[in-house]
């Protein structure tokens, strides 16, 4: 009876399976639905290619959120480069951390990317998390320019490829005749700094509209299915093939450093040490913080030091040199509302509970002030008495000071 039931289900699903197979069969990575590709080469990738070919060594960094951190597209791209340059010894660095967009990228760049030494090729993505996490388009630009400009200052020869991954909101934008805000802002930076960019969001939208495959049956999620990761890898390979096919100049060429698009961009961003904060009342420095509620965490934000306060009125302060500051926190089920004052100004409040906080101690970058005059400043931070109605408490857990 059980075998008959299984056979009946298989028979009923056969037409559906055939339809899905037909959808996938319609997809050919080299058949472009609108007759054009989805990348711009701009200044190209000549510096990294020259290094790979002539020194037989290379450092390649993948810098992004969860689609990068756990992404098969990344491994496919590593395999491509290894085959393309068979005599080259590569150091591939996965600098992806789930939930993070361009603003936290800009502040963690020194620790997670530049600390490894000179980078030959950097893949950078943040369009999905910037759409999800960042309400203000100005922050999307300040974050991504913060990364690119900081890299340009530290390492003018580094080639950067900016990737724009897809999500349903982006598809709705394109189908409504609009460019997603995060992609529009990131493209301003790619154009200004001459970076190659690949708009996978537009490509996936066009291919689905052309009937090559479907979102629900094939791509499935903004964290793509294996099919979706392979599509990403095919598209990255097309960009790399085109870039590496151009003739090499006689010598390596530093990339240009134009004036900043936004002088308030986070290109001077770095981490400050929470041990430099002064506890006024109610905060403790935990050497290895771990949530008692056993909710989810992200690598790098658990079993590490944290400055922790849980009661309203708890307060600390820190001094810094620069034009802006913030906090790198986790926003979990008990995330509270904070209040802050810089240089004695009236206190302002920021809600740290997010739409994901109910199930995850989410890494979250909170910008306090970013329009200060250059110089020495003092910021005070305290826990407010009020909190979001969905929050289970008033906790504030700080892992890094953000200094610009």
mmCIF file of C-alpha atoms in Angstrom, residues 86-332:
data_model
loop_
_atom_site.group_PDB
_atom_site.id
_atom_site.type_symbol
_atom_site.label_atom_id
_atom_site.label_comp_id
_atom_site.label_asym_id
_atom_site.label_seq_id
_atom_site.Cartn_x
_atom_site.Cartn_y
_atom_site.Cartn_z
ATOM 1 C CA UNK A 86 46.950 27.187 -13.058
ATOM 2 C CA UNK A 87 50.437 28.176 -11.940
ATOM 3 C CA UNK A 88 49.245 30.693 -9.365
ATOM 4 C CA UNK A 89 49.062 30.063 -5.639
ATOM 5 C CA UNK A 90 45.985 31.855 -4.358
ATOM 6 C CA UNK A 91 45.022 32.972 -0.886
ATOM 7 C CA UNK A 92 41.223 33.103 -0.912
ATOM 8 C CA UNK A 93 39.706 34.956 2.058
ATOM 9 C CA UNK A 94 36.042 34.718 2.969
ATOM 10 C CA UNK A 95 35.243 38.028 4.709
ATOM 11 C CA UNK A 96 31.476 37.578 4.553
ATOM 12 C CA UNK A 97 29.396 38.005 7.731
ATOM 13 C CA UNK A 98 25.667 37.413 7.664
ATOM 14 C CA UNK A 99 23.272 40.344 8.140
ATOM 15 C CA UNK A 100 25.871 43.037 7.416
ATOM 16 C CA UNK A 101 25.648 45.718 4.741
ATOM 17 C CA UNK A 102 27.913 48.478 3.536
ATOM 18 C CA UNK A 103 27.878 50.617 6.692
ATOM 19 C CA UNK A 104 29.356 47.939 8.967
ATOM 20 C CA UNK A 105 31.596 46.824 6.082
ATOM 21 C CA UNK A 106 33.193 50.273 6.050
ATOM 22 C CA UNK A 107 34.097 50.102 9.739
ATOM 23 C CA UNK A 108 35.285 46.489 9.753
ATOM 24 C CA UNK A 109 37.384 46.811 6.576
ATOM 25 C CA UNK A 110 40.709 47.209 8.363
ATOM 26 C CA UNK A 111 40.168 44.190 10.608
ATOM 27 C CA UNK A 112 38.575 41.793 8.135
ATOM 28 C CA UNK A 113 40.251 42.726 4.830
ATOM 29 C CA UNK A 114 43.276 45.011 4.983
ATOM 30 C CA UNK A 115 44.847 43.222 7.958
ATOM 31 C CA UNK A 116 45.573 40.208 5.732
ATOM 32 C CA UNK A 117 48.052 42.190 3.642
ATOM 33 C CA UNK A 118 47.894 43.575 0.091
ATOM 34 C CA UNK A 119 44.703 42.538 -1.725
ATOM 35 C CA UNK A 120 44.898 41.944 -5.465
ATOM 36 C CA UNK A 121 41.198 41.391 -6.188
ATOM 37 C CA UNK A 122 38.251 42.320 -3.965
ATOM 38 C CA UNK A 123 34.678 41.166 -4.618
ATOM 39 C CA UNK A 124 32.311 43.510 -2.770
ATOM 40 C CA UNK A 125 28.552 43.052 -2.250
ATOM 41 C CA UNK A 126 26.013 44.821 -0.037
ATOM 42 C CA UNK A 127 22.960 45.655 -2.170
ATOM 43 C CA UNK A 128 20.639 43.103 -0.539
ATOM 44 C CA UNK A 129 21.471 43.940 3.065
ATOM 45 C CA UNK A 130 21.527 47.667 2.352
ATOM 46 C CA UNK A 131 17.978 47.364 1.026
ATOM 47 C CA UNK A 132 16.929 45.341 4.076
ATOM 48 C CA UNK A 133 18.799 47.219 6.791
ATOM 49 C CA UNK A 134 19.308 50.799 5.644
ATOM 50 C CA UNK A 135 16.387 53.203 5.320
ATOM 51 C CA UNK A 136 18.456 56.213 4.247
ATOM 52 C CA UNK A 137 19.993 56.057 0.731
ATOM 53 C CA UNK A 138 22.700 58.465 1.921
ATOM 54 C CA UNK A 139 23.953 55.757 4.290
ATOM 55 C CA UNK A 140 24.042 53.256 1.416
ATOM 56 C CA UNK A 141 26.376 55.586 -0.463
ATOM 57 C CA UNK A 142 28.442 56.532 2.581
ATOM 58 C CA UNK A 143 28.940 52.874 3.426
ATOM 59 C CA UNK A 144 29.955 51.604 0.000
ATOM 60 C CA UNK A 145 32.099 54.667 -0.756
ATOM 61 C CA UNK A 146 33.624 54.221 2.678
ATOM 62 C CA UNK A 147 34.835 50.754 1.677
ATOM 63 C CA UNK A 148 36.006 51.670 -1.831
ATOM 64 C CA UNK A 149 37.739 54.907 -0.934
ATOM 65 C CA UNK A 150 39.459 53.381 2.102
ATOM 66 C CA UNK A 151 40.784 50.568 -0.102
ATOM 67 C CA UNK A 152 41.942 53.067 -2.734
ATOM 68 C CA UNK A 153 43.846 55.081 -0.113
ATOM 69 C CA UNK A 154 45.438 52.009 1.484
ATOM 70 C CA UNK A 155 46.089 50.026 -1.705
ATOM 71 C CA UNK A 156 45.777 51.942 -5.012
ATOM 72 C CA UNK A 157 46.548 48.835 -7.101
ATOM 73 C CA UNK A 158 43.711 46.716 -5.710
ATOM 74 C CA UNK A 159 41.060 45.788 -8.286
ATOM 75 C CA UNK A 160 37.486 45.909 -6.968
ATOM 76 C CA UNK A 161 34.440 44.187 -8.465
ATOM 77 C CA UNK A 162 31.096 45.424 -7.118
ATOM 78 C CA UNK A 163 28.305 42.838 -7.220
ATOM 79 C CA UNK A 164 24.585 43.590 -6.906
ATOM 80 C CA UNK A 165 22.694 40.462 -5.824
ATOM 81 C CA UNK A 166 18.954 39.992 -6.270
ATOM 82 C CA UNK A 167 15.990 39.999 -3.891
ATOM 83 C CA UNK A 168 12.220 40.188 -4.513
ATOM 84 C CA UNK A 169 12.113 43.900 -3.628
ATOM 85 C CA UNK A 170 14.663 44.627 -6.351
ATOM 86 C CA UNK A 171 12.656 42.661 -8.892
ATOM 87 C CA UNK A 172 9.529 44.607 -7.987
ATOM 88 C CA UNK A 173 11.459 47.857 -8.433
ATOM 89 C CA UNK A 174 12.730 46.888 -11.875
ATOM 90 C CA UNK A 175 9.351 45.604 -13.003
ATOM 91 C CA UNK A 176 7.882 48.919 -11.885
ATOM 92 C CA UNK A 177 10.409 50.885 -13.936
ATOM 93 C CA UNK A 178 12.645 51.936 -11.017
ATOM 94 C CA UNK A 179 16.234 51.180 -10.029
ATOM 95 C CA UNK A 180 16.579 49.855 -6.446
ATOM 96 C CA UNK A 181 17.976 52.583 -4.210
ATOM 97 C CA UNK A 182 20.908 50.511 -2.963
ATOM 98 C CA UNK A 183 22.001 49.603 -6.498
ATOM 99 C CA UNK A 184 21.641 53.196 -7.695
ATOM 100 C CA UNK A 185 23.831 54.427 -4.830
ATOM 101 C CA UNK A 186 26.414 51.670 -5.248
ATOM 102 C CA UNK A 187 26.628 52.329 -8.986
ATOM 103 C CA UNK A 188 27.460 55.989 -8.337
ATOM 104 C CA UNK A 189 30.535 54.759 -6.486
ATOM 105 C CA UNK A 190 31.452 52.187 -9.150
ATOM 106 C CA UNK A 191 31.306 54.871 -11.849
ATOM 107 C CA UNK A 192 33.238 57.474 -9.859
ATOM 108 C CA UNK A 193 36.042 55.077 -8.888
ATOM 109 C CA UNK A 194 36.169 53.090 -12.138
ATOM 110 C CA UNK A 195 35.221 49.750 -10.606
ATOM 111 C CA UNK A 196 33.795 46.916 -12.678
ATOM 112 C CA UNK A 197 30.269 46.101 -11.516
ATOM 113 C CA UNK A 198 27.852 43.262 -12.219
ATOM 114 C CA UNK A 199 24.112 43.765 -11.823
ATOM 115 C CA UNK A 200 22.908 40.248 -11.049
ATOM 116 C CA UNK A 201 19.657 41.685 -9.735
ATOM 117 C CA UNK A 202 18.743 43.079 -13.148
ATOM 118 C CA UNK A 203 19.952 39.923 -14.894
ATOM 119 C CA UNK A 204 17.870 37.542 -12.789
ATOM 120 C CA UNK A 205 14.806 39.771 -13.220
ATOM 121 C CA UNK A 206 15.201 39.829 -17.012
ATOM 122 C CA UNK A 207 15.830 36.091 -17.255
ATOM 123 C CA UNK A 208 12.746 35.296 -15.181
ATOM 124 C CA UNK A 209 10.646 37.706 -17.255
ATOM 125 C CA UNK A 210 11.947 35.962 -20.387
ATOM 126 C CA UNK A 211 10.721 32.603 -19.058
ATOM 127 C CA UNK A 212 14.168 31.026 -18.669
ATOM 128 C CA UNK A 213 13.367 29.893 -15.116
ATOM 129 C CA UNK A 214 11.216 30.915 -12.144
ATOM 130 C CA UNK A 215 11.927 32.397 -8.761
ATOM 131 C CA UNK A 216 9.767 29.973 -6.774
ATOM 132 C CA UNK A 217 10.837 26.760 -8.501
ATOM 133 C CA UNK A 218 14.467 27.487 -9.374
ATOM 134 C CA UNK A 219 16.082 30.494 -7.708
ATOM 135 C CA UNK A 220 13.887 30.102 -4.605
ATOM 136 C CA UNK A 221 15.279 32.726 -2.255
ATOM 137 C CA UNK A 222 17.545 35.742 -1.891
ATOM 138 C CA UNK A 223 19.884 33.112 -0.417
ATOM 139 C CA UNK A 224 19.943 31.291 -3.738
ATOM 140 C CA UNK A 225 19.442 27.626 -4.422
ATOM 141 C CA UNK A 226 22.432 25.738 -5.886
ATOM 142 C CA UNK A 227 20.993 26.666 -9.282
ATOM 143 C CA UNK A 228 21.022 30.352 -8.312
ATOM 144 C CA UNK A 229 24.586 30.200 -7.013
ATOM 145 C CA UNK A 230 25.688 28.584 -10.264
ATOM 146 C CA UNK A 231 23.966 31.372 -12.209
ATOM 147 C CA UNK A 232 25.851 33.947 -10.154
ATOM 148 C CA UNK A 233 29.117 32.125 -10.802
ATOM 149 C CA UNK A 234 28.458 31.924 -14.561
ATOM 150 C CA UNK A 235 27.845 35.664 -14.670
ATOM 151 C CA UNK A 236 30.947 36.472 -12.633
ATOM 152 C CA UNK A 237 32.940 34.242 -15.006
ATOM 153 C CA UNK A 238 31.620 36.150 -18.040
ATOM 154 C CA UNK A 239 32.775 39.418 -16.460
ATOM 155 C CA UNK A 240 36.183 37.965 -15.609
ATOM 156 C CA UNK A 241 36.618 36.469 -19.090
ATOM 157 C CA UNK A 242 35.923 39.839 -20.679
ATOM 158 C CA UNK A 243 38.198 41.712 -18.251
ATOM 159 C CA UNK A 244 41.082 39.271 -18.597
ATOM 160 C CA UNK A 245 40.835 39.311 -22.415
ATOM 161 C CA UNK A 246 41.822 42.968 -22.714
ATOM 162 C CA UNK A 247 45.463 43.720 -23.604
ATOM 163 C CA UNK A 248 47.769 44.397 -20.682
ATOM 164 C CA UNK A 249 49.425 47.806 -20.429
ATOM 165 C CA UNK A 250 53.192 48.023 -20.159
ATOM 166 C CA UNK A 251 53.100 48.601 -16.415
ATOM 167 C CA UNK A 252 50.723 48.346 -13.513
ATOM 168 C CA UNK A 253 48.545 51.391 -13.019
ATOM 169 C CA UNK A 254 47.231 52.723 -9.708
ATOM 170 C CA UNK A 255 43.516 53.323 -9.713
ATOM 171 C CA UNK A 256 42.409 56.967 -9.548
ATOM 172 C CA UNK A 257 41.326 58.584 -6.304
ATOM 173 C CA UNK A 258 38.671 61.163 -7.219
ATOM 174 C CA UNK A 259 37.237 63.641 -4.716
ATOM 175 C CA UNK A 260 34.731 61.897 -2.426
ATOM 176 C CA UNK A 261 31.167 61.814 -3.689
ATOM 177 C CA UNK A 262 30.068 62.484 -0.121
ATOM 178 C CA UNK A 263 32.716 63.947 2.215
ATOM 179 C CA UNK A 264 30.824 62.331 5.125
ATOM 180 C CA UNK A 265 31.387 58.840 3.695
ATOM 181 C CA UNK A 266 32.914 56.374 6.145
ATOM 182 C CA UNK A 267 36.301 56.065 4.426
ATOM 183 C CA UNK A 268 38.075 56.829 7.700
ATOM 184 C CA UNK A 269 35.984 54.220 9.479
ATOM 185 C CA UNK A 270 37.578 51.866 11.977
ATOM 186 C CA UNK A 271 36.785 49.929 15.130
ATOM 187 C CA UNK A 272 37.363 51.493 18.521
ATOM 188 C CA UNK A 273 38.065 49.294 21.551
ATOM 189 C CA UNK A 274 35.166 48.940 24.009
ATOM 190 C CA UNK A 275 37.759 48.809 26.790
ATOM 191 C CA UNK A 276 38.352 52.509 26.099
ATOM 192 C CA UNK A 277 34.779 53.309 27.138
ATOM 193 C CA UNK A 278 34.239 54.629 30.660
ATOM 194 C CA UNK A 279 31.431 53.022 32.633
ATOM 195 C CA UNK A 280 29.336 55.645 34.377
ATOM 196 C CA UNK A 281 26.808 53.201 35.805
ATOM 197 C CA UNK A 282 25.259 49.824 35.076
ATOM 198 C CA UNK A 283 27.558 48.453 32.318
ATOM 199 C CA UNK A 284 29.973 45.554 32.696
ATOM 200 C CA UNK A 285 32.657 44.232 30.376
ATOM 201 C CA UNK A 286 31.955 40.536 29.774
ATOM 202 C CA UNK A 287 35.009 38.672 28.472
ATOM 203 C CA UNK A 288 33.093 36.026 26.530
ATOM 204 C CA UNK A 289 29.482 37.047 25.980
ATOM 205 C CA UNK A 290 26.964 34.347 25.069
ATOM 206 C CA UNK A 291 23.150 34.753 25.105
ATOM 207 C CA UNK A 292 21.300 33.044 27.925
ATOM 208 C CA UNK A 293 18.162 32.674 25.785
ATOM 209 C CA UNK A 294 19.981 30.398 23.279
ATOM 210 C CA UNK A 295 18.740 32.423 20.309
ATOM 211 C CA UNK A 296 20.831 32.552 17.135
ATOM 212 C CA UNK A 297 24.084 34.469 16.839
ATOM 213 C CA UNK A 298 26.595 35.375 14.142
ATOM 214 C CA UNK A 299 30.272 34.423 14.034
ATOM 215 C CA UNK A 300 32.392 37.123 15.635
ATOM 216 C CA UNK A 301 29.551 38.271 17.882
ATOM 217 C CA UNK A 302 29.449 35.448 20.396
ATOM 218 C CA UNK A 303 32.069 34.169 22.857
ATOM 219 C CA UNK A 304 33.910 37.480 22.480
ATOM 220 C CA UNK A 305 34.147 40.550 24.746
ATOM 221 C CA UNK A 306 31.064 42.761 25.024
ATOM 222 C CA UNK A 307 30.133 45.837 27.004
ATOM 223 C CA UNK A 308 26.746 44.871 28.456
ATOM 224 C CA UNK A 309 23.991 46.839 30.161
ATOM 225 C CA UNK A 310 20.446 45.628 30.723
ATOM 226 C CA UNK A 311 18.707 48.194 32.960
ATOM 227 C CA UNK A 312 17.259 51.611 32.092
ATOM 228 C CA UNK A 313 19.606 54.410 33.100
ATOM 229 C CA UNK A 314 22.787 52.381 32.589
ATOM 230 C CA UNK A 315 25.311 54.696 30.939
ATOM 231 C CA UNK A 316 28.842 54.865 29.514
ATOM 232 C CA UNK A 317 30.908 57.397 27.584
ATOM 233 C CA UNK A 318 33.851 57.394 25.198
ATOM 234 C CA UNK A 319 36.146 59.954 23.608
ATOM 235 C CA UNK A 320 37.192 59.932 19.963
ATOM 236 C CA UNK A 321 38.887 61.985 17.277
ATOM 237 C CA UNK A 322 37.000 62.486 14.037
ATOM 238 C CA UNK A 323 33.708 63.559 12.496
ATOM 239 C CA UNK A 324 31.405 60.668 13.409
ATOM 240 C CA UNK A 325 30.822 57.765 15.748
ATOM 241 C CA UNK A 326 28.567 54.805 16.367
ATOM 242 C CA UNK A 327 28.274 51.393 17.998
ATOM 243 C CA UNK A 328 28.484 47.819 16.713
ATOM 244 C CA UNK A 329 25.930 45.923 18.776
ATOM 245 C CA UNK A 330 23.783 42.829 18.699
ATOM 246 C CA UNK A 331 20.039 43.438 18.576
ATOM 247 C CA UNK A 332 18.298 40.384 20.023
#
